[in-house]
PDB file of C-alpha atoms in Angstrom:
ATOM      1  CA  MET A   1       0.000   0.000   0.000  1.00  0.00           C
ATOM      2  CA  GLU A   2       1.344   3.376  -1.046  1.00  0.00           C
ATOM      3  CA  ARG A   3      -0.646   6.584  -0.868  1.00  0.00           C
ATOM      4  CA  LEU A   4       0.323  10.218  -1.428  1.00  0.00           C
ATOM      5  CA  THR A   5      -2.127  12.911  -0.326  1.00  0.00           C
ATOM      6  CA  ILE A   6      -1.866  16.676  -0.553  1.00  0.00           C
ATOM      7  CA  LEU A   7      -3.164  17.731   2.867  1.00  0.00           C
ATOM      8  CA  GLY A   8      -2.548  21.432   2.243  1.00  0.00           C
ATOM      9  CA  SER A   9      -2.044  23.357  -0.995  1.00  0.00           C
ATOM     10  CA  ALA A  10      -2.011  27.057  -0.049  1.00  0.00           C
ATOM     11  CA  TYR A  11       0.880  29.452  -0.168  1.00  0.00           C
ATOM     12  CA  ALA A  12       1.975  31.327   2.965  1.00  0.00           C
ATOM     13  CA  ILE A  13      -1.546  32.615   3.705  1.00  0.00           C
ATOM     14  CA  PRO A  14      -4.079  29.786   4.138  1.00  0.00           C
ATOM     15  CA  ASN A  15      -7.811  30.175   3.547  1.00  0.00           C
ATOM     16  CA  PRO A  16     -10.969  28.297   4.593  1.00  0.00           C
ATOM     17  CA  ASN A  17     -10.474  25.765   1.802  1.00  0.00           C
ATOM     18  CA  GLN A  18      -6.698  25.448   1.843  1.00  0.00           C
ATOM     19  CA  ASP A  19      -4.132  24.843   4.559  1.00  0.00           C
ATOM     20  CA  ASN A  20      -0.470  25.698   4.128  1.00  0.00           C
ATOM     21  CA  THR A  21       1.266  23.280   1.793  1.00  0.00           C
ATOM     22  CA  HIS A  22       2.052  19.901   3.356  1.00  0.00           C
ATOM     23  CA  LEU A  23       1.851  16.310   2.153  1.00  0.00           C
ATOM     24  CA  LEU A  24       1.162  12.881   3.631  1.00  0.00           C
ATOM     25  CA  LEU A  25       3.094   9.906   2.256  1.00  0.00           C
ATOM     26  CA  GLU A  26       2.030   6.437   3.427  1.00  0.00           C
ATOM     27  CA  THR A  27       3.471   2.994   2.798  1.00  0.00           C
ATOM     28  CA  ALA A  28       2.981  -0.298   4.604  1.00  0.00           C
ATOM     29  CA  LYS A  29       6.123   0.462   6.613  1.00  0.00           C
ATOM     30  CA  ARG A  30       6.087   4.231   7.110  1.00  0.00           C
ATOM     31  CA  VAL A  31       3.869   7.261   7.616  1.00  0.00           C
ATOM     32  CA  ILE A  32       5.742  10.351   6.445  1.00  0.00           C
ATOM     33  CA  LEU A  33       4.616  13.930   6.935  1.00  0.00           C
ATOM     34  CA  ILE A  34       6.234  16.411   4.559  1.00  0.00           C
ATOM     35  CA  ASP A  35       6.306  19.904   6.093  1.00  0.00           C
ATOM     36  CA  CYS A  36       4.261  21.142   9.024  1.00  0.00           C
ATOM     37  CA  GLY A  37       2.952  24.691   8.649  1.00  0.00           C
ATOM     38  CA  ASN A  38      -0.666  24.269   9.694  1.00  0.00           C
ATOM     39  CA  HIS A  39      -1.250  21.956  12.647  1.00  0.00           C
ATOM     40  CA  PRO A  40      -1.898  18.619  10.893  1.00  0.00           C
ATOM     41  CA  VAL A  41      -3.677  16.747  13.696  1.00  0.00           C
ATOM     42  CA  VAL A  42      -7.247  17.314  12.478  1.00  0.00           C
ATOM     43  CA  LYS A  43      -6.483  16.420   8.876  1.00  0.00           C
ATOM     44  CA  LEU A  44      -4.497  13.372   9.893  1.00  0.00           C
ATOM     45  CA  ASP A  45      -7.448  12.262  12.009  1.00  0.00           C
ATOM     46  CA  ARG A  46      -9.806  12.736   9.056  1.00  0.00           C
ATOM     47  CA  ALA A  47      -7.424  10.621   6.986  1.00  0.00           C
ATOM     48  CA  GLY A  48      -7.583   7.892   9.627  1.00  0.00           C
ATOM     49  CA  ILE A  49      -4.008   8.500  10.774  1.00  0.00           C
ATOM     50  CA  SER A  50      -3.049   8.676  14.436  1.00  0.00           C
ATOM     51  CA  ILE A  51      -0.342  11.267  14.976  1.00  0.00           C
ATOM     52  CA  ASN A  52       1.635   8.683  16.908  1.00  0.00           C
ATOM     53  CA  SER A  53       1.746   6.474  13.819  1.00  0.00           C
ATOM     54  CA  VAL A  54       3.801   9.126  11.999  1.00  0.00           C
ATOM     55  CA  THR A  55       7.275   7.625  11.652  1.00  0.00           C
ATOM     56  CA  ASP A  56       9.097  10.395   9.809  1.00  0.00           C
ATOM     57  CA  LEU A  57       8.844  14.134   9.343  1.00  0.00           C
ATOM     58  CA  VAL A  58      10.621  15.780   6.415  1.00  0.00           C
ATOM     59  CA  ILE A  59      10.977  19.553   6.673  1.00  0.00           C
ATOM     60  CA  THR A  60      11.962  21.089   3.348  1.00  0.00           C
ATOM     61  CA  HIS A  61      13.009  24.436   4.817  1.00  0.00           C
ATOM     62  CA  PHE A  62      12.736  26.652   7.867  1.00  0.00           C
ATOM     63  CA  HIS A  63       9.966  29.090   6.976  1.00  0.00           C
ATOM     64  CA  SER A  64       6.991  29.379   9.296  1.00  0.00           C
ATOM     65  CA  ASP A  65       4.435  28.231   6.720  1.00  0.00           C
ATOM     66  CA  HIS A  66       6.385  24.961   6.465  1.00  0.00           C
ATOM     67  CA  VAL A  67       7.468  24.407  10.067  1.00  0.00           C
ATOM     68  CA  GLY A  68       5.362  26.674  12.291  1.00  0.00           C
ATOM     69  CA  SER A  69       3.214  23.933  13.851  1.00  0.00           C
ATOM     70  CA  LEU A  70       6.047  21.541  14.626  1.00  0.00           C
ATOM     71  CA  PRO A  71       6.172  22.419  18.366  1.00  0.00           C
ATOM     72  CA  LEU A  72       2.438  21.796  18.704  1.00  0.00           C
ATOM     73  CA  LEU A  73       2.656  18.513  16.799  1.00  0.00           C
ATOM     74  CA  LEU A  74       5.440  17.248  19.060  1.00  0.00           C
ATOM     75  CA  MET A  75       3.566  18.389  22.154  1.00  0.00           C
ATOM     76  CA  ASP A  76       0.424  16.551  21.045  1.00  0.00           C
ATOM     77  CA  MET A  77       2.431  13.391  20.360  1.00  0.00           C
ATOM     78  CA  TRP A  78       3.890  13.675  23.858  1.00  0.00           C
ATOM     79  CA  LEU A  79       0.461  14.259  25.421  1.00  0.00           C
ATOM     80  CA  GLN A  80      -0.772  11.124  23.661  1.00  0.00           C
ATOM     81  CA  LYS A  81       2.006   9.138  25.361  1.00  0.00           C
ATOM     82  CA  ARG A  82       4.123   8.478  22.312  1.00  0.00           C
ATOM     83  CA  HIS A  83       7.107   6.217  23.004  1.00  0.00           C
ATOM     84  CA  GLU A  84       8.449   5.392  19.544  1.00  0.00           C
ATOM     85  CA  PRO A  85      11.206   7.627  18.141  1.00  0.00           C
ATOM     86  CA  LEU A  86      10.266  10.304  15.621  1.00  0.00           C
ATOM     87  CA  ARG A  87      12.762  10.884  12.828  1.00  0.00           C
ATOM     88  CA  ILE A  88      13.029  14.459  11.570  1.00  0.00           C
ATOM     89  CA  HIS A  89      14.880  14.897   8.271  1.00  0.00           C
ATOM     90  CA  GLY A  90      16.157  18.239   7.018  1.00  0.00           C
ATOM     91  CA  LEU A  91      19.166  20.306   6.111  1.00  0.00           C
ATOM     92  CA  GLU A  92      21.564  21.120   8.962  1.00  0.00           C
ATOM     93  CA  PHE A  93      20.382  24.738   8.812  1.00  0.00           C
ATOM     94  CA  THR A  94      16.790  23.570   9.185  1.00  0.00           C
ATOM     95  CA  LEU A  95      17.501  21.091  11.980  1.00  0.00           C
ATOM     96  CA  ASP A  96      19.566  23.616  13.940  1.00  0.00           C
ATOM     97  CA  HIS A  97      16.698  26.099  13.808  1.00  0.00           C
ATOM     98  CA  ILE A  98      14.164  23.424  14.764  1.00  0.00           C
ATOM     99  CA  ARG A  99      16.244  22.628  17.843  1.00  0.00           C
ATOM    100  CA  MET A 100      16.357  26.314  18.767  1.00  0.00           C
ATOM    101  CA  LEU A 101      12.607  26.605  18.237  1.00  0.00           C
ATOM    102  CA  MET A 102      11.904  23.602  20.439  1.00  0.00           C
ATOM    103  CA  ASP A 103      14.315  24.838  23.112  1.00  0.00           C
ATOM    104  CA  VAL A 104      12.026  27.839  23.598  1.00  0.00           C
ATOM    105  CA  PHE A 105       9.504  25.331  24.962  1.00  0.00           C
ATOM    106  CA  ASP A 106      12.101  23.499  27.100  1.00  0.00           C
ATOM    107  CA  TRP A 107      11.084  20.319  25.297  1.00  0.00           C
ATOM    108  CA  GLN A 108      13.980  18.174  26.479  1.00  0.00           C
ATOM    109  CA  ASN A 109      12.670  18.480  30.034  1.00  0.00           C
ATOM    110  CA  TRP A 110       9.155  17.305  29.235  1.00  0.00           C
ATOM    111  CA  GLN A 111       8.543  14.323  31.492  1.00  0.00           C
ATOM    112  CA  GLU A 112       8.930  11.013  29.636  1.00  0.00           C
ATOM    113  CA  MET A 113       9.491  12.780  26.328  1.00  0.00           C
ATOM    114  CA  PHE A 114       9.821  10.352  23.421  1.00  0.00           C
ATOM    115  CA  PRO A 115      13.100  10.197  21.436  1.00  0.00           C
ATOM    116  CA  VAL A 116      13.544  12.525  18.474  1.00  0.00           C
ATOM    117  CA  GLU A 117      16.217  11.688  15.915  1.00  0.00           C
ATOM    118  CA  PHE A 118      17.521  14.537  13.752  1.00  0.00           C
ATOM    119  CA  ILE A 119      18.780  13.221  10.419  1.00  0.00           C
ATOM    120  CA  PRO A 120      20.689  15.722   8.251  1.00  0.00           C
ATOM    121  CA  LEU A 121      20.386  16.003   4.478  1.00  0.00           C
ATOM    122  CA  SER A 122      23.143  17.247   2.200  1.00  0.00           C
ATOM    123  CA  ASP A 123      23.022  20.894   1.155  1.00  0.00           C
ATOM    124  CA  SER A 124      25.015  20.206  -2.006  1.00  0.00           C
ATOM    125  CA  LEU A 125      24.230  16.680  -3.224  1.00  0.00           C
ATOM    126  CA  GLU A 126      21.321  14.397  -3.943  1.00  0.00           C
ATOM    127  CA  THR A 127      20.638  12.463  -0.734  1.00  0.00           C
ATOM    128  CA  THR A 128      18.758   9.232  -0.122  1.00  0.00           C
ATOM    129  CA  VAL A 129      16.363  10.115   2.686  1.00  0.00           C
ATOM    130  CA  LEU A 130      14.633   6.731   2.968  1.00  0.00           C
ATOM    131  CA  THR A 131      14.690   3.605   0.844  1.00  0.00           C
ATOM    132  CA  ASP A 132      13.078   0.169   0.928  1.00  0.00           C
ATOM    133  CA  ASP A 133      11.223  -2.105  -1.480  1.00  0.00           C
ATOM    134  CA  GLN A 134       8.189   0.216  -1.545  1.00  0.00           C
ATOM    135  CA  LEU A 135       9.719   3.683  -1.643  1.00  0.00           C
ATOM    136  CA  LYS A 136      12.865   5.529  -2.536  1.00  0.00           C
ATOM    137  CA  LEU A 137      12.753   9.082  -1.212  1.00  0.00           C
ATOM    138  CA  THR A 138      15.577  11.394  -2.239  1.00  0.00           C
ATOM    139  CA  SER A 139      16.268  15.064  -1.627  1.00  0.00           C
ATOM    140  CA  MET A 140      18.160  17.677  -3.593  1.00  0.00           C
ATOM    141  CA  PRO A 141      18.907  21.297  -2.703  1.00  0.00           C
ATOM    142  CA  VAL A 142      16.904  23.879  -4.630  1.00  0.00           C
ATOM    143  CA  LYS A 143      17.064  27.683  -4.720  1.00  0.00           C
ATOM    144  CA  HIS A 144      14.936  29.580  -2.206  1.00  0.00           C
ATOM    145  CA  LEU A 145      15.489  32.421   0.262  1.00  0.00           C
ATOM    146  CA  VAL A 146      16.807  30.004   2.894  1.00  0.00           C
ATOM    147  CA  PRO A 147      18.411  26.571   2.417  1.00  0.00           C
ATOM    148  CA  THR A 148      15.718  24.305   0.957  1.00  0.00           C
ATOM    149  CA  VAL A 149      15.354  20.832  -0.519  1.00  0.00           C
ATOM    150  CA  GLY A 150      12.989  19.373  -3.069  1.00  0.00           C
ATOM    151  CA  LEU A 151      11.925  15.718  -2.861  1.00  0.00           C
ATOM    152  CA  ARG A 152      11.686  12.862  -5.348  1.00  0.00           C
ATOM    153  CA  MET A 153       9.416   9.946  -4.427  1.00  0.00           C
ATOM    154  CA  GLU A 154       9.918   6.766  -6.437  1.00  0.00           C
ATOM    155  CA  PHE A 155       7.578   3.790  -6.041  1.00  0.00           C
ATOM    156  CA  PRO A 156       9.426   0.825  -7.608  1.00  0.00           C
ATOM    157  CA  ALA A 157       6.561  -1.670  -7.620  1.00  0.00           C
ATOM    158  CA  ARG A 158       4.373   0.797  -9.479  1.00  0.00           C
ATOM    159  CA  ARG A 159       7.126   2.273 -11.637  1.00  0.00           C
ATOM    160  CA  TYR A 160       5.769   5.664 -10.658  1.00  0.00           C
ATOM    161  CA  THR A 161       7.596   8.827  -9.599  1.00  0.00           C
ATOM    162  CA  VAL A 162       6.346  12.039  -8.003  1.00  0.00           C
ATOM    163  CA  VAL A 163       8.483  15.119  -7.359  1.00  0.00           C
ATOM    164  CA  TYR A 164       7.670  17.933  -4.928  1.00  0.00           C
ATOM    165  CA  THR A 165       9.886  20.971  -5.405  1.00  0.00           C
ATOM    166  CA  SER A 166       8.969  22.872  -2.242  1.00  0.00           C
ATOM    167  CA  ASP A 167       9.605  26.618  -2.530  1.00  0.00           C
ATOM    168  CA  THR A 168      12.161  27.456  -5.190  1.00  0.00           C
ATOM    169  CA  GLU A 169      12.961  29.663  -8.106  1.00  0.00           C
ATOM    170  CA  PRO A 170      13.822  27.942 -11.391  1.00  0.00           C
ATOM    171  CA  CYS A 171      17.180  26.185 -11.183  1.00  0.00           C
ATOM    172  CA  ASP A 172      19.024  23.265 -12.741  1.00  0.00           C
ATOM    173  CA  ASN A 173      18.439  21.061  -9.704  1.00  0.00           C
ATOM    174  CA  VAL A 174      14.670  21.215 -10.170  1.00  0.00           C
ATOM    175  CA  VAL A 175      15.107  19.833 -13.678  1.00  0.00           C
ATOM    176  CA  ARG A 176      17.501  17.150 -12.439  1.00  0.00           C
ATOM    177  CA  LEU A 177      15.215  16.172  -9.574  1.00  0.00           C
ATOM    178  CA  ALA A 178      12.117  15.997 -11.773  1.00  0.00           C
ATOM    179  CA  HIS A 179      13.702  14.315 -14.797  1.00  0.00           C
ATOM    180  CA  GLY A 180      11.244  11.848 -16.320  1.00  0.00           C
ATOM    181  CA  ALA A 181       8.820  11.983 -13.380  1.00  0.00           C
ATOM    182  CA  ASP A 182       5.194  11.013 -13.785  1.00  0.00           C
ATOM    183  CA  VAL A 183       4.059  13.987 -11.684  1.00  0.00           C
ATOM    184  CA  LEU A 184       5.760  17.274 -10.824  1.00  0.00           C
ATOM    185  CA  ILE A 185       4.236  19.157  -7.884  1.00  0.00           C
ATOM    186  CA  GLN A 186       5.713  22.590  -8.523  1.00  0.00           C
ATOM    187  CA  GLU A 187       5.292  25.692  -6.390  1.00  0.00           C
ATOM    188  CA  ALA A 188       3.885  28.591  -8.401  1.00  0.00           C
ATOM    189  CA  ALA A 189       3.741  31.572  -6.044  1.00  0.00           C
ATOM    190  CA  GLY A 190       5.055  33.999  -8.676  1.00  0.00           C
ATOM    191  CA  ASN A 191       8.280  35.181 -10.230  1.00  0.00           C
ATOM    192  CA  ALA A 192       9.646  36.988  -7.174  1.00  0.00           C
ATOM    193  CA  ARG A 193      13.096  35.951  -6.006  1.00  0.00           C
ATOM    194  CA  GLY A 194      13.024  32.469  -4.510  1.00  0.00           C
ATOM    195  CA  HIS A 195       9.777  31.455  -6.207  1.00  0.00           C
ATOM    196  CA  THR A 196       8.429  30.195  -9.523  1.00  0.00           C
ATOM    197  CA  SER A 197       5.635  31.559 -11.699  1.00  0.00           C
ATOM    198  CA  PRO A 198       3.146  29.281 -13.473  1.00  0.00           C
ATOM    199  CA  LEU A 199       4.816  30.182 -16.773  1.00  0.00           C
ATOM    200  CA  GLN A 200       8.206  29.162 -15.389  1.00  0.00           C
ATOM    201  CA  ALA A 201       6.670  26.012 -13.890  1.00  0.00           C
ATOM    202  CA  GLY A 202       5.543  24.956 -17.355  1.00  0.00           C
ATOM    203  CA  GLU A 203       9.008  25.583 -18.734  1.00  0.00           C
ATOM    204  CA  LEU A 204      10.588  23.474 -15.982  1.00  0.00           C
ATOM    205  CA  ALA A 205       8.082  20.658 -16.523  1.00  0.00           C
ATOM    206  CA  ALA A 206       8.799  20.621 -20.249  1.00  0.00           C
ATOM    207  CA  GLU A 207      12.563  20.641 -19.743  1.00  0.00           C
ATOM    208  CA  ALA A 208      12.359  17.824 -17.186  1.00  0.00           C
ATOM    209  CA  GLY A 209      10.130  15.724 -19.444  1.00  0.00           C
ATOM    210  CA  VAL A 210       7.431  15.059 -16.856  1.00  0.00           C
ATOM    211  CA  LYS A 211       3.984  13.758 -17.737  1.00  0.00           C
ATOM    212  CA  ARG A 212       1.772  15.796 -15.414  1.00  0.00           C
ATOM    213  CA  LEU A 213       2.204  19.179 -13.724  1.00  0.00           C
ATOM    214  CA  ILE A 214       0.410  20.180 -10.528  1.00  0.00           C
ATOM    215  CA  LEU A 215       0.746  23.799  -9.433  1.00  0.00           C
ATOM    216  CA  ILE A 216       0.877  24.215  -5.651  1.00  0.00           C
ATOM    217  CA  HIS A 217       1.617  27.053  -3.202  1.00  0.00           C
ATOM    218  CA  TYR A 218       0.099  29.420  -5.787  1.00  0.00           C
ATOM    219  CA  ASP A 219      -1.259  32.951  -5.553  1.00  0.00           C
ATOM    220  CA  PRO A 220      -5.074  32.795  -5.212  1.00  0.00           C
ATOM    221  CA  ALA A 221      -5.372  36.369  -6.495  1.00  0.00           C
ATOM    222  CA  VAL A 222      -4.400  35.166  -9.974  1.00  0.00           C
ATOM    223  CA  PRO A 223      -7.275  33.443 -11.828  1.00  0.00           C
ATOM    224  CA  GLU A 224      -6.681  29.722 -12.023  1.00  0.00           C
ATOM    225  CA  GLU A 225      -7.483  29.649 -15.731  1.00  0.00           C
ATOM    226  CA  LYS A 226      -4.642  32.089 -16.352  1.00  0.00           C
ATOM    227  CA  GLN A 227      -2.214  30.084 -14.233  1.00  0.00           C
ATOM    228  CA  ILE A 228      -3.039  26.904 -16.131  1.00  0.00           C
ATOM    229  CA  SER A 229      -2.836  28.613 -19.523  1.00  0.00           C
ATOM    230  CA  ASP A 230       0.486  30.225 -18.614  1.00  0.00           C
ATOM    231  CA  ALA A 231       1.945  26.846 -17.665  1.00  0.00           C
ATOM    232  CA  ALA A 232       0.529  25.260 -20.816  1.00  0.00           C
ATOM    233  CA  ARG A 233       2.365  27.735 -23.048  1.00  0.00           C
ATOM    234  CA  SER A 234       5.510  25.629 -22.713  1.00  0.00           C
ATOM    235  CA  PHE A 235       4.204  22.336 -21.347  1.00  0.00           C
ATOM    236  CA  SER A 236       1.978  20.093 -23.463  1.00  0.00           C
ATOM    237  CA  GLY A 237       1.084  17.639 -20.709  1.00  0.00           C
ATOM    238  CA  ARG A 238      -1.731  17.758 -18.173  1.00  0.00           C
ATOM    239  CA  VAL A 239      -1.746  20.852 -15.919  1.00  0.00           C
ATOM    240  CA  GLU A 240      -3.818  21.083 -12.727  1.00  0.00           C
ATOM    241  CA  MET A 241      -4.153  23.212  -9.628  1.00  0.00           C
ATOM    242  CA  ALA A 242      -3.416  21.453  -6.353  1.00  0.00           C
ATOM    243  CA  ARG A 243      -6.311  21.052  -3.912  1.00  0.00           C
ATOM    244  CA  ASP A 244      -6.405  19.999  -0.292  1.00  0.00           C
ATOM    245  CA  TRP A 245      -7.167  16.261  -0.106  1.00  0.00           C
ATOM    246  CA  MET A 246      -5.954  15.603  -3.649  1.00  0.00           C
ATOM    247  CA  VAL A 247      -4.743  11.987  -3.766  1.00  0.00           C
ATOM    248  CA  LEU A 248      -1.962  11.346  -6.261  1.00  0.00           C
ATOM    249  CA  LEU A 249      -1.305   7.708  -5.499  1.00  0.00           C
ATOM    250  CA  ASP A 250      -3.643   5.158  -3.956  1.00  0.00           C
TER     251      ASP A 250
END
């Protein structure tokens, strides 16, 4: 069993229909939460996932819309008497700042606190985050305002690959990471420094040779029809807007 669900699809400002961008990746062996801006407990519960069944947390970068609810998530796990270790994967920059954030709450002195393992990712090379017979998850640094990684999820039994760029401006590593993927989940907040416009997203998708492009973390002030048409100027494959609860693999 492998399932990939977009729990949140909004950019930095959520709305009643969209939480901040975060994803849920499930296999028979792991439950992986990718980013943690909005508090994910309610959505995980709706998805039938106990927070204490989450095995791994991958934080793509240290911006509040991607990490802001991490202290609350860890506190809720602790309150629910978690005992199993939680593995948190991220760049050294990200992990250092997570430790500092958690130290504000004196978390290491919480009575009977469960173990937390901090697992660093390379800030210069492609890194294997997790691998087994169901999933190969790799990271690669991309180009944002702070150190950031994008993620490639390969499902060998299904011969299916999904790439999530996280926040980034166009760069060679996005093309490398997404090369030949079935689905590219590409942020499309605009062409400001550190971000990607829908037009640029289409160009990246075409260059990477992906089959399907999903725009995420996009500006809701721009009509969706325009965003899709902009992306389709360079990309001839299927273009969609990400939605909360969109299931990409089931």
